[in-house]
Amino acid sequence: VAKTSLTSPPWPEVKLPDPVEEAKYHAEVVQKVNKMIAMGQYGRLFAVVHFASKQWKITSEDLIMMDNVLEAECGDRIRMEKVLLVGADDFTLIGRPLLGKDLVRVEATVIEKTESWPKINMRFWKRHNYQRKKIIVNPQTVLRINTIEIFPGL
Amino acid sequence: MVLLSAPCWLRSRLTDRFWRVQEVLKYARHFRGRKNRCYKLAVRSVRRAFVRSTKARREKKRFLRALWITRIEAASLEHGLKYPSFISNLLKSQVELNRKMIADLAIYEPKTFKSLAALAQRRRQEGFLAALGDGKEPEGIFSRVVHHY
């Protein structure tokens, strides 16, 4: 039968690779990554952590400032549990949506608890003799990320 | 005899007018023209500046989100995907990174972004195959060729 414009659908045909071969390839990759983690052949690790209702991209030795109060004294060590992504130079571990607690460990210390600079909130309507001025001072907490560790548990 | 009105030489006079004026002028020192020196002009400018900063704090969130979306779109087009399909396929694969993180990863971790784009592309193809199904006609429908006897 001759090929017309309607013999095949207009979208490109999509073929997925063979599931058996794919499973073998996946197992190989997982083994390789596990070996790399066990041998410690990674440089600096970065992690994406969900903390204080925000997502942060953190490495070791960096500072984080949150715009709220944390119920921990200065100098307390904190373990951040909701880790979404961990990566190094050669591999990344993507969580769906979170990574397991036996895979990653992120530790942080509370450094200081201060207040923000006085922000001015002003409302003004012209010709109506209406103006309100309010000074808002938010409490802030500064954390230093000590370490990010991964364990070969894939 | 009780004297009810105060004598004329006792007046309540303002003594800290200088500091009250300085409180307003300190916010106007970096303005242009006479509004950084003259109180009457400075009061109006400072008031407008405060009102504009409060409104800008609300708009900053919208502006930054649009910026992140533009950046993610540019990065995903480099890998052959459009922004809506990228984001929807990432969400369908249960990866819950927000737009700020994906934009930062696209800038600072290109290899990670490439793997995310590959994940989204694979989920997209699986979605197409699931939607197309077997390619057979559904049951209970007779074919279009009707024979009249």
PDB file of C-alpha atoms in Angstrom:
ATOM      1  CA  VAL A   1       0.000   0.000   0.000  1.00  0.00           C
ATOM      2  CA  ALA A   2       1.403   3.400  -0.947  1.00  0.00           C
ATOM      3  CA  LYS A   3       2.448   5.710   1.882  1.00  0.00           C
ATOM      4  CA  THR A   4       0.264   8.830   2.184  1.00  0.00           C
ATOM      5  CA  SER A   5       0.336  11.680   4.658  1.00  0.00           C
ATOM      6  CA  LEU A   6      -2.131   9.798   6.849  1.00  0.00           C
ATOM      7  CA  THR A   7      -0.536   6.318   6.993  1.00  0.00           C
ATOM      8  CA  SER A   8       1.521   7.143  10.082  1.00  0.00           C
ATOM      9  CA  PRO A   9       0.527   9.577  12.851  1.00  0.00           C
ATOM     10  CA  PRO A  10       1.997  13.110  12.597  1.00  0.00           C
ATOM     11  CA  TRP A  11       3.925  12.843  15.885  1.00  0.00           C
ATOM     12  CA  PRO A  12       7.381  11.195  15.878  1.00  0.00           C
ATOM     13  CA  GLU A  13       7.328   7.530  16.832  1.00  0.00           C
ATOM     14  CA  VAL A  14       8.744   6.963  20.305  1.00  0.00           C
ATOM     15  CA  LYS A  15      10.536   3.723  21.177  1.00  0.00           C
ATOM     16  CA  LEU A  16      11.656   2.908  24.684  1.00  0.00           C
ATOM     17  CA  PRO A  17      14.807   0.805  25.137  1.00  0.00           C
ATOM     18  CA  ASP A  18      14.497  -2.896  25.999  1.00  0.00           C
ATOM     19  CA  PRO A  19      13.419  -3.271  29.678  1.00  0.00           C
ATOM     20  CA  VAL A  20      15.702  -6.256  30.412  1.00  0.00           C
ATOM     21  CA  GLU A  21      18.771  -4.540  29.006  1.00  0.00           C
ATOM     22  CA  GLU A  22      17.773  -1.343  30.747  1.00  0.00           C
ATOM     23  CA  ALA A  23      17.496  -3.094  34.098  1.00  0.00           C
ATOM     24  CA  LYS A  24      20.991  -4.550  33.620  1.00  0.00           C
ATOM     25  CA  TYR A  25      22.389  -1.124  32.723  1.00  0.00           C
ATOM     26  CA  HIS A  26      20.685   0.487  35.738  1.00  0.00           C
ATOM     27  CA  ALA A  27      22.073  -2.189  38.108  1.00  0.00           C
ATOM     28  CA  GLU A  28      25.561  -1.606  36.690  1.00  0.00           C
ATOM     29  CA  VAL A  29      25.336   2.161  37.179  1.00  0.00           C
ATOM     30  CA  VAL A  30      24.034   1.764  40.740  1.00  0.00           C
ATOM     31  CA  GLN A  31      26.885  -0.620  41.569  1.00  0.00           C
ATOM     32  CA  LYS A  32      29.460   1.794  40.155  1.00  0.00           C
ATOM     33  CA  VAL A  33      28.068   4.733  42.130  1.00  0.00           C
ATOM     34  CA  ASN A  34      27.919   2.617  45.308  1.00  0.00           C
ATOM     35  CA  LYS A  35      31.557   1.649  44.849  1.00  0.00           C
ATOM     36  CA  MET A  36      32.548   5.278  44.299  1.00  0.00           C
ATOM     37  CA  ILE A  37      30.770   6.338  47.476  1.00  0.00           C
ATOM     38  CA  ALA A  38      32.299   3.471  49.459  1.00  0.00           C
ATOM     39  CA  MET A  39      35.802   4.309  48.212  1.00  0.00           C
ATOM     40  CA  GLY A  40      35.272   7.989  48.932  1.00  0.00           C
ATOM     41  CA  GLN A  41      36.100   9.134  45.390  1.00  0.00           C
ATOM     42  CA  TYR A  42      34.106  12.315  45.515  1.00  0.00           C
ATOM     43  CA  GLY A  43      35.203  15.892  46.087  1.00  0.00           C
ATOM     44  CA  ARG A  44      32.907  18.501  47.603  1.00  0.00           C
ATOM     45  CA  LEU A  45      29.282  17.430  48.102  1.00  0.00           C
ATOM     46  CA  PHE A  46      26.347  19.773  47.675  1.00  0.00           C
ATOM     47  CA  ALA A  47      22.819  19.110  48.887  1.00  0.00           C
ATOM     48  CA  VAL A  48      19.379  20.623  48.356  1.00  0.00           C
ATOM     49  CA  VAL A  49      17.630  20.750  51.718  1.00  0.00           C
ATOM     50  CA  HIS A  50      14.046  21.745  52.558  1.00  0.00           C
ATOM     51  CA  PHE A  51      14.279  23.798  55.776  1.00  0.00           C
ATOM     52  CA  ALA A  52      12.103  26.544  57.292  1.00  0.00           C
ATOM     53  CA  SER A  53       9.641  26.168  54.381  1.00  0.00           C
ATOM     54  CA  LYS A  54      12.349  27.105  51.869  1.00  0.00           C
ATOM     55  CA  GLN A  55      14.732  25.073  49.745  1.00  0.00           C
ATOM     56  CA  TRP A  56      18.431  25.774  50.112  1.00  0.00           C
ATOM     57  CA  LYS A  57      21.401  24.621  48.045  1.00  0.00           C
ATOM     58  CA  ILE A  58      24.149  24.052  50.620  1.00  0.00           C
ATOM     59  CA  THR A  59      27.709  22.752  50.853  1.00  0.00           C
ATOM     60  CA  SER A  60      29.867  22.239  53.905  1.00  0.00           C
ATOM     61  CA  GLU A  61      31.160  25.355  55.719  1.00  0.00           C
ATOM     62  CA  ASP A  62      28.519  27.742  54.466  1.00  0.00           C
ATOM     63  CA  LEU A  63      26.178  30.099  56.311  1.00  0.00           C
ATOM     64  CA  ILE A  64      22.400  30.159  56.142  1.00  0.00           C
ATOM     65  CA  MET A  65      20.144  32.875  57.537  1.00  0.00           C
ATOM     66  CA  MET A  66      16.502  32.157  58.331  1.00  0.00           C
ATOM     67  CA  ASP A  67      13.913  34.845  58.916  1.00  0.00           C
ATOM     68  CA  ASN A  68      12.355  33.179  61.949  1.00  0.00           C
ATOM     69  CA  VAL A  69      13.087  31.750  65.374  1.00  0.00           C
ATOM     70  CA  LEU A  70      14.559  28.289  65.902  1.00  0.00           C
ATOM     71  CA  GLU A  71      13.933  26.584  69.255  1.00  0.00           C
ATOM     72  CA  ALA A  72      17.571  25.708  69.787  1.00  0.00           C
ATOM     73  CA  GLU A  73      20.254  27.500  71.751  1.00  0.00           C
ATOM     74  CA  CYS A  74      23.402  28.954  70.165  1.00  0.00           C
ATOM     75  CA  GLY A  75      25.934  26.190  69.649  1.00  0.00           C
ATOM     76  CA  ASP A  76      23.429  23.323  69.283  1.00  0.00           C
ATOM     77  CA  ARG A  77      24.095  20.787  66.545  1.00  0.00           C
ATOM     78  CA  ILE A  78      21.127  20.186  64.257  1.00  0.00           C
ATOM     79  CA  ARG A  79      20.544  17.410  61.762  1.00  0.00           C
ATOM     80  CA  MET A  80      18.521  18.430  58.689  1.00  0.00           C
ATOM     81  CA  GLU A  81      16.335  15.574  57.583  1.00  0.00           C
ATOM     82  CA  LYS A  82      14.447  16.647  54.464  1.00  0.00           C
ATOM     83  CA  VAL A  83      17.141  16.267  51.805  1.00  0.00           C
ATOM     84  CA  LEU A  84      15.880  16.491  48.212  1.00  0.00           C
ATOM     85  CA  LEU A  85      19.078  16.115  46.199  1.00  0.00           C
ATOM     86  CA  VAL A  86      22.718  15.278  46.885  1.00  0.00           C
ATOM     87  CA  GLY A  87      25.442  15.665  44.313  1.00  0.00           C
ATOM     88  CA  ALA A  88      29.157  15.561  43.722  1.00  0.00           C
ATOM     89  CA  ASP A  89      31.208  16.095  40.604  1.00  0.00           C
ATOM     90  CA  ASP A  90      30.494  12.749  38.926  1.00  0.00           C
ATOM     91  CA  PHE A  91      27.120  11.621  40.292  1.00  0.00           C
ATOM     92  CA  THR A  92      23.889  13.011  41.776  1.00  0.00           C
ATOM     93  CA  LEU A  93      21.325  11.260  43.926  1.00  0.00           C
ATOM     94  CA  ILE A  94      17.856  12.652  43.206  1.00  0.00           C
ATOM     95  CA  GLY A  95      15.201  11.959  45.822  1.00  0.00           C
ATOM     96  CA  ARG A  96      11.586  11.241  44.940  1.00  0.00           C
ATOM     97  CA  PRO A  97      10.785  13.548  46.642  1.00  0.00           C
ATOM     98  CA  LEU A  98      13.084  12.954  49.653  1.00  0.00           C
ATOM     99  CA  LEU A  99      16.229  10.873  50.083  1.00  0.00           C
ATOM    100  CA  GLY A 100      16.422   8.272  52.839  1.00  0.00           C
ATOM    101  CA  LYS A 101      17.851   9.175  56.240  1.00  0.00           C
ATOM    102  CA  ASP A 102      20.260   6.217  56.012  1.00  0.00           C
ATOM    103  CA  LEU A 103      21.749   7.664  52.789  1.00  0.00           C
ATOM    104  CA  VAL A 104      22.573  11.288  53.673  1.00  0.00           C
ATOM    105  CA  ARG A 105      23.444  13.126  56.859  1.00  0.00           C
ATOM    106  CA  VAL A 106      23.524  16.946  56.972  1.00  0.00           C
ATOM    107  CA  GLU A 107      24.736  18.561  60.192  1.00  0.00           C
ATOM    108  CA  ALA A 108      24.518  22.240  61.111  1.00  0.00           C
ATOM    109  CA  THR A 109      25.236  24.438  64.145  1.00  0.00           C
ATOM    110  CA  VAL A 110      23.250  27.446  65.336  1.00  0.00           C
ATOM    111  CA  ILE A 111      25.646  30.402  65.355  1.00  0.00           C
ATOM    112  CA  GLU A 112      23.666  33.485  66.221  1.00  0.00           C
ATOM    113  CA  LYS A 113      20.116  34.628  66.848  1.00  0.00           C
ATOM    114  CA  THR A 114      19.600  38.294  66.050  1.00  0.00           C
ATOM    115  CA  GLU A 115      16.935  40.648  64.785  1.00  0.00           C
ATOM    116  CA  SER A 116      16.731  41.998  61.250  1.00  0.00           C
ATOM    117  CA  TRP A 117      17.305  45.660  60.381  1.00  0.00           C
ATOM    118  CA  PRO A 118      14.188  47.758  61.074  1.00  0.00           C
ATOM    119  CA  LYS A 119      12.045  47.534  57.941  1.00  0.00           C
ATOM    120  CA  ILE A 120       9.550  50.368  57.437  1.00  0.00           C
ATOM    121  CA  ASN A 121       5.998  49.591  56.379  1.00  0.00           C
ATOM    122  CA  MET A 122       4.160  52.717  55.278  1.00  0.00           C
ATOM    123  CA  ARG A 123       0.698  53.208  53.804  1.00  0.00           C
ATOM    124  CA  PHE A 124      -0.396  56.541  52.380  1.00  0.00           C
ATOM    125  CA  TRP A 125      -3.499  57.676  50.475  1.00  0.00           C
ATOM    126  CA  LYS A 126      -3.219  61.070  48.902  1.00  0.00           C
ATOM    127  CA  ARG A 127      -5.763  63.780  49.594  1.00  0.00           C
ATOM    128  CA  HIS A 128      -7.343  61.667  52.351  1.00  0.00           C
ATOM    129  CA  ASN A 129      -5.076  62.584  55.271  1.00  0.00           C
ATOM    130  CA  TYR A 130      -4.261  58.886  55.818  1.00  0.00           C
ATOM    131  CA  GLN A 131      -0.790  57.676  56.594  1.00  0.00           C
ATOM    132  CA  ARG A 132       0.362  54.824  58.810  1.00  0.00           C
ATOM    133  CA  LYS A 133       3.989  53.987  59.555  1.00  0.00           C
ATOM    134  CA  LYS A 134       5.032  50.707  61.157  1.00  0.00           C
ATOM    135  CA  ILE A 135       8.552  49.467  61.916  1.00  0.00           C
ATOM    136  CA  ILE A 136       8.915  45.702  61.531  1.00  0.00           C
ATOM    137  CA  VAL A 137      11.827  43.868  63.145  1.00  0.00           C
ATOM    138  CA  ASN A 138      12.015  40.116  62.368  1.00  0.00           C
ATOM    139  CA  PRO A 139      13.986  37.653  64.474  1.00  0.00           C
ATOM    140  CA  GLN A 140      16.675  35.882  62.457  1.00  0.00           C
ATOM    141  CA  THR A 141      18.818  32.780  63.018  1.00  0.00           C
ATOM    142  CA  VAL A 142      22.184  32.067  61.418  1.00  0.00           C
ATOM    143  CA  LEU A 143      23.259  28.455  60.901  1.00  0.00           C
ATOM    144  CA  ARG A 144      26.594  27.116  59.706  1.00  0.00           C
ATOM    145  CA  ILE A 145      26.474  23.815  57.778  1.00  0.00           C
ATOM    146  CA  ASN A 146      29.224  21.643  59.231  1.00  0.00           C
ATOM    147  CA  THR A 147      29.222  18.469  57.144  1.00  0.00           C
ATOM    148  CA  ILE A 148      27.321  16.604  54.460  1.00  0.00           C
ATOM    149  CA  GLU A 149      27.978  12.842  54.512  1.00  0.00           C
ATOM    150  CA  ILE A 150      26.691  10.082  52.252  1.00  0.00           C
ATOM    151  CA  PHE A 151      26.691   6.362  53.024  1.00  0.00           C
ATOM    152  CA  PRO A 152      26.769   3.584  50.384  1.00  0.00           C
ATOM    153  CA  GLY A 153      23.238   2.303  50.850  1.00  0.00           C
ATOM    154  CA  LEU A 154      21.896   2.280  47.273  1.00  0.00           C
TER     155      LEU A 154
ATOM    156  CA  MET B   1      -8.791  83.420  94.491  1.00  0.00           C
ATOM    157  CA  VAL B   2      -7.749  80.695  92.023  1.00  0.00           C
ATOM    158  CA  LEU B   3      -5.906  81.884  88.912  1.00  0.00           C
ATOM    159  CA  LEU B   4      -6.905  79.533  86.113  1.00  0.00           C
ATOM    160  CA  SER B   5      -5.019  80.866  83.066  1.00  0.00           C
ATOM    161  CA  ALA B   6      -1.243  80.600  82.851  1.00  0.00           C
ATOM    162  CA  PRO B   7       0.718  83.871  82.724  1.00  0.00           C
ATOM    163  CA  CYS B   8       1.844  85.145  79.347  1.00  0.00           C
ATOM    164  CA  TRP B   9       5.592  84.544  79.716  1.00  0.00           C
ATOM    165  CA  LEU B  10       5.200  80.770  80.248  1.00  0.00           C
ATOM    166  CA  ARG B  11       5.009  79.292  76.741  1.00  0.00           C
ATOM    167  CA  SER B  12       5.623  75.679  75.767  1.00  0.00           C
ATOM    168  CA  ARG B  13       8.323  75.966  73.115  1.00  0.00           C
ATOM    169  CA  LEU B  14       9.699  73.159  70.922  1.00  0.00           C
ATOM    170  CA  THR B  15      13.324  72.466  71.897  1.00  0.00           C
ATOM    171  CA  ASP B  16      14.209  69.377  69.804  1.00  0.00           C
ATOM    172  CA  ARG B  17      13.036  70.548  66.390  1.00  0.00           C
ATOM    173  CA  PHE B  18      16.527  69.848  64.972  1.00  0.00           C
ATOM    174  CA  TRP B  19      16.435  66.148  65.877  1.00  0.00           C
ATOM    175  CA  ARG B  20      12.889  65.667  64.644  1.00  0.00           C
ATOM    176  CA  VAL B  21      13.917  67.119  61.286  1.00  0.00           C
ATOM    177  CA  GLN B  22      17.092  65.027  61.156  1.00  0.00           C
ATOM    178  CA  GLU B  23      15.055  61.851  61.679  1.00  0.00           C
ATOM    179  CA  VAL B  24      13.402  62.471  58.306  1.00  0.00           C
ATOM    180  CA  LEU B  25      16.407  63.957  56.507  1.00  0.00           C
ATOM    181  CA  LYS B  26      18.633  60.966  57.345  1.00  0.00           C
ATOM    182  CA  TYR B  27      16.511  58.842  54.987  1.00  0.00           C
ATOM    183  CA  ALA B  28      16.792  61.459  52.221  1.00  0.00           C
ATOM    184  CA  ARG B  29      20.552  62.044  52.216  1.00  0.00           C
ATOM    185  CA  HIS B  30      21.153  60.017  49.043  1.00  0.00           C
ATOM    186  CA  PHE B  31      18.388  61.706  47.022  1.00  0.00           C
ATOM    187  CA  ARG B  32      18.990  64.065  44.136  1.00  0.00           C
ATOM    188  CA  GLY B  33      18.444  67.811  44.186  1.00  0.00           C
ATOM    189  CA  ARG B  34      16.964  69.938  46.962  1.00  0.00           C
ATOM    190  CA  LYS B  35      14.999  67.059  48.419  1.00  0.00           C
ATOM    191  CA  ASN B  36      18.130  65.879  50.236  1.00  0.00           C
ATOM    192  CA  ARG B  37      18.490  69.195  52.115  1.00  0.00           C
ATOM    193  CA  CYS B  38      15.150  70.977  52.489  1.00  0.00           C
ATOM    194  CA  TYR B  39      12.747  69.465  55.004  1.00  0.00           C
ATOM    195  CA  LYS B  40       9.496  70.359  53.255  1.00  0.00           C
ATOM    196  CA  LEU B  41      10.529  68.690  50.000  1.00  0.00           C
ATOM    197  CA  ALA B  42      12.233  65.799  51.808  1.00  0.00           C
ATOM    198  CA  VAL B  43       9.134  64.817  53.803  1.00  0.00           C
ATOM    199  CA  ARG B  44       7.165  64.188  50.645  1.00  0.00           C
ATOM    200  CA  SER B  45       9.975  62.268  48.947  1.00  0.00           C
ATOM    201  CA  VAL B  46      10.695  60.119  51.980  1.00  0.00           C
ATOM    202  CA  ARG B  47       7.033  59.256  52.382  1.00  0.00           C
ATOM    203  CA  ARG B  48       6.803  58.172  48.719  1.00  0.00           C
ATOM    204  CA  ALA B  49      10.007  56.181  49.100  1.00  0.00           C
ATOM    205  CA  PHE B  50       8.638  54.244  52.097  1.00  0.00           C
ATOM    206  CA  VAL B  51       5.339  53.501  50.360  1.00  0.00           C
ATOM    207  CA  ARG B  52       7.162  52.342  47.243  1.00  0.00           C
ATOM    208  CA  SER B  53       9.451  50.065  49.241  1.00  0.00           C
ATOM    209  CA  THR B  54       6.483  48.377  50.954  1.00  0.00           C
ATOM    210  CA  LYS B  55       4.793  47.744  47.615  1.00  0.00           C
ATOM    211  CA  ALA B  56       8.056  46.559  46.061  1.00  0.00           C
ATOM    212  CA  ARG B  57       8.525  43.958  48.775  1.00  0.00           C
ATOM    213  CA  ARG B  58       5.343  42.255  47.553  1.00  0.00           C
ATOM    214  CA  GLU B  59       6.249  42.559  43.878  1.00  0.00           C
ATOM    215  CA  LYS B  60       9.780  41.260  44.400  1.00  0.00           C
ATOM    216  CA  LYS B  61       8.415  37.752  44.911  1.00  0.00           C
ATOM    217  CA  ARG B  62       6.530  37.858  41.601  1.00  0.00           C
ATOM    218  CA  PHE B  63       9.499  39.325  39.775  1.00  0.00           C
ATOM    219  CA  LEU B  64      11.971  36.736  41.071  1.00  0.00           C
ATOM    220  CA  ARG B  65       9.658  33.858  40.164  1.00  0.00           C
ATOM    221  CA  ALA B  66       9.360  35.169  36.604  1.00  0.00           C
ATOM    222  CA  LEU B  67      13.167  35.463  36.443  1.00  0.00           C
ATOM    223  CA  TRP B  68      13.631  31.873  37.595  1.00  0.00           C
ATOM    224  CA  ILE B  69      11.106  30.639  35.051  1.00  0.00           C
ATOM    225  CA  THR B  70      12.903  32.485  32.239  1.00  0.00           C
ATOM    226  CA  ARG B  71      16.214  30.962  33.264  1.00  0.00           C
ATOM    227  CA  ILE B  72      14.803  27.436  33.519  1.00  0.00           C
ATOM    228  CA  GLU B  73      13.189  27.846  30.115  1.00  0.00           C
ATOM    229  CA  ALA B  74      16.488  28.916  28.544  1.00  0.00           C
ATOM    230  CA  ALA B  75      18.386  26.049  30.155  1.00  0.00           C
ATOM    231  CA  SER B  76      15.829  23.402  29.199  1.00  0.00           C
ATOM    232  CA  LEU B  77      15.722  24.631  25.592  1.00  0.00           C
ATOM    233  CA  GLU B  78      19.467  24.027  25.459  1.00  0.00           C
ATOM    234  CA  HIS B  79      18.689  20.392  26.242  1.00  0.00           C
ATOM    235  CA  GLY B  80      15.829  20.164  23.747  1.00  0.00           C
ATOM    236  CA  LEU B  81      12.838  20.472  26.102  1.00  0.00           C
ATOM    237  CA  LYS B  82      10.292  23.221  26.564  1.00  0.00           C
ATOM    238  CA  TYR B  83       9.566  24.702  29.998  1.00  0.00           C
ATOM    239  CA  PRO B  84       5.973  23.405  30.465  1.00  0.00           C
ATOM    240  CA  SER B  85       6.869  19.837  29.522  1.00  0.00           C
ATOM    241  CA  PHE B  86      10.040  19.990  31.668  1.00  0.00           C
ATOM    242  CA  ILE B  87       8.220  21.141  34.800  1.00  0.00           C
ATOM    243  CA  SER B  88       5.179  18.910  34.366  1.00  0.00           C
ATOM    244  CA  ASN B  89       7.271  15.809  33.737  1.00  0.00           C
ATOM    245  CA  LEU B  90       9.511  16.551  36.724  1.00  0.00           C
ATOM    246  CA  LEU B  91       6.442  16.845  38.946  1.00  0.00           C
ATOM    247  CA  LYS B  92       4.990  13.638  37.555  1.00  0.00           C
ATOM    248  CA  SER B  93       8.270  11.873  38.439  1.00  0.00           C
ATOM    249  CA  GLN B  94       7.777  13.083  42.048  1.00  0.00           C
ATOM    250  CA  VAL B  95      10.798  15.409  42.083  1.00  0.00           C
ATOM    251  CA  GLU B  96       9.728  18.393  44.158  1.00  0.00           C
ATOM    252  CA  LEU B  97      12.413  20.975  43.544  1.00  0.00           C
ATOM    253  CA  ASN B  98      11.120  24.529  43.361  1.00  0.00           C
ATOM    254  CA  ARG B  99      11.930  26.949  40.578  1.00  0.00           C
ATOM    255  CA  LYS B 100      14.572  28.800  42.562  1.00  0.00           C
ATOM    256  CA  MET B 101      16.548  25.570  43.099  1.00  0.00           C
ATOM    257  CA  ILE B 102      16.221  24.390  39.500  1.00  0.00           C
ATOM    258  CA  ALA B 103      17.425  27.800  38.261  1.00  0.00           C
ATOM    259  CA  ASP B 104      20.405  27.687  40.649  1.00  0.00           C
ATOM    260  CA  LEU B 105      21.249  24.140  39.586  1.00  0.00           C
ATOM    261  CA  ALA B 106      21.045  25.166  35.929  1.00  0.00           C
ATOM    262  CA  ILE B 107      23.584  27.920  36.580  1.00  0.00           C
ATOM    263  CA  TYR B 108      26.005  26.210  38.950  1.00  0.00           C
ATOM    264  CA  GLU B 109      25.550  22.451  38.353  1.00  0.00           C
ATOM    265  CA  PRO B 110      25.100  21.895  34.619  1.00  0.00           C
ATOM    266  CA  LYS B 111      25.597  18.139  34.798  1.00  0.00           C
ATOM    267  CA  THR B 112      22.856  17.770  37.401  1.00  0.00           C
ATOM    268  CA  PHE B 113      20.524  19.879  35.260  1.00  0.00           C
ATOM    269  CA  LYS B 114      21.263  17.691  32.251  1.00  0.00           C
ATOM    270  CA  SER B 115      20.309  14.592  34.218  1.00  0.00           C
ATOM    271  CA  LEU B 116      17.064  16.276  35.351  1.00  0.00           C
ATOM    272  CA  ALA B 117      16.271  17.157  31.728  1.00  0.00           C
ATOM    273  CA  ALA B 118      16.935  13.551  30.667  1.00  0.00           C
ATOM    274  CA  LEU B 119      14.635  12.319  33.452  1.00  0.00           C
ATOM    275  CA  ALA B 120      11.866  14.668  32.291  1.00  0.00           C
ATOM    276  CA  GLN B 121      12.317  13.604  28.650  1.00  0.00           C
ATOM    277  CA  ARG B 122      12.086   9.916  29.538  1.00  0.00           C
ATOM    278  CA  ARG B 123       8.952  10.451  31.633  1.00  0.00           C
ATOM    279  CA  ARG B 124       7.455  12.402  28.717  1.00  0.00           C
ATOM    280  CA  GLN B 125       8.020   9.526  26.319  1.00  0.00           C
ATOM    281  CA  GLU B 126       6.575   7.014  28.777  1.00  0.00           C
ATOM    282  CA  GLY B 127       3.543   9.279  29.101  1.00  0.00           C
ATOM    283  CA  PHE B 128       3.046   9.328  25.338  1.00  0.00           C
ATOM    284  CA  LEU B 129       3.267   5.563  25.107  1.00  0.00           C
ATOM    285  CA  ALA B 130       0.813   5.130  27.958  1.00  0.00           C
ATOM    286  CA  ALA B 131      -1.617   7.512  26.301  1.00  0.00           C
ATOM    287  CA  LEU B 132      -1.408   5.868  22.866  1.00  0.00           C
ATOM    288  CA  GLY B 133      -2.152   2.452  24.294  1.00  0.00           C
ATOM    289  CA  ASP B 134      -2.165  -0.667  22.088  1.00  0.00           C
ATOM    290  CA  GLY B 135      -3.144   0.916  18.809  1.00  0.00           C
ATOM    291  CA  LYS B 136      -6.278  -1.264  18.454  1.00  0.00           C
ATOM    292  CA  GLU B 137      -9.840  -0.007  17.990  1.00  0.00           C
ATOM    293  CA  PRO B 138     -12.059  -0.014  21.079  1.00  0.00           C
ATOM    294  CA  GLU B 139     -14.642  -2.817  21.420  1.00  0.00           C
ATOM    295  CA  GLY B 140     -18.334  -2.507  20.581  1.00  0.00           C
ATOM    296  CA  ILE B 141     -17.779  -0.316  17.521  1.00  0.00           C
ATOM    297  CA  PHE B 142     -18.266  -1.787  14.090  1.00  0.00           C
ATOM    298  CA  SER B 143     -16.097  -0.590  11.270  1.00  0.00           C
ATOM    299  CA  ARG B 144     -16.937   2.223   8.927  1.00  0.00           C
ATOM    300  CA  VAL B 145     -17.495  -0.016   5.925  1.00  0.00           C
ATOM    301  CA  VAL B 146     -21.226  -0.715   5.983  1.00  0.00           C
ATOM    302  CA  HIS B 147     -22.572  -3.216   3.458  1.00  0.00           C
ATOM    303  CA  HIS B 148     -26.079  -2.607   2.171  1.00  0.00           C
ATOM    304  CA  TYR B 149     -27.817  -5.887   1.274  1.00  0.00           C
TER     305      TYR B 149
END
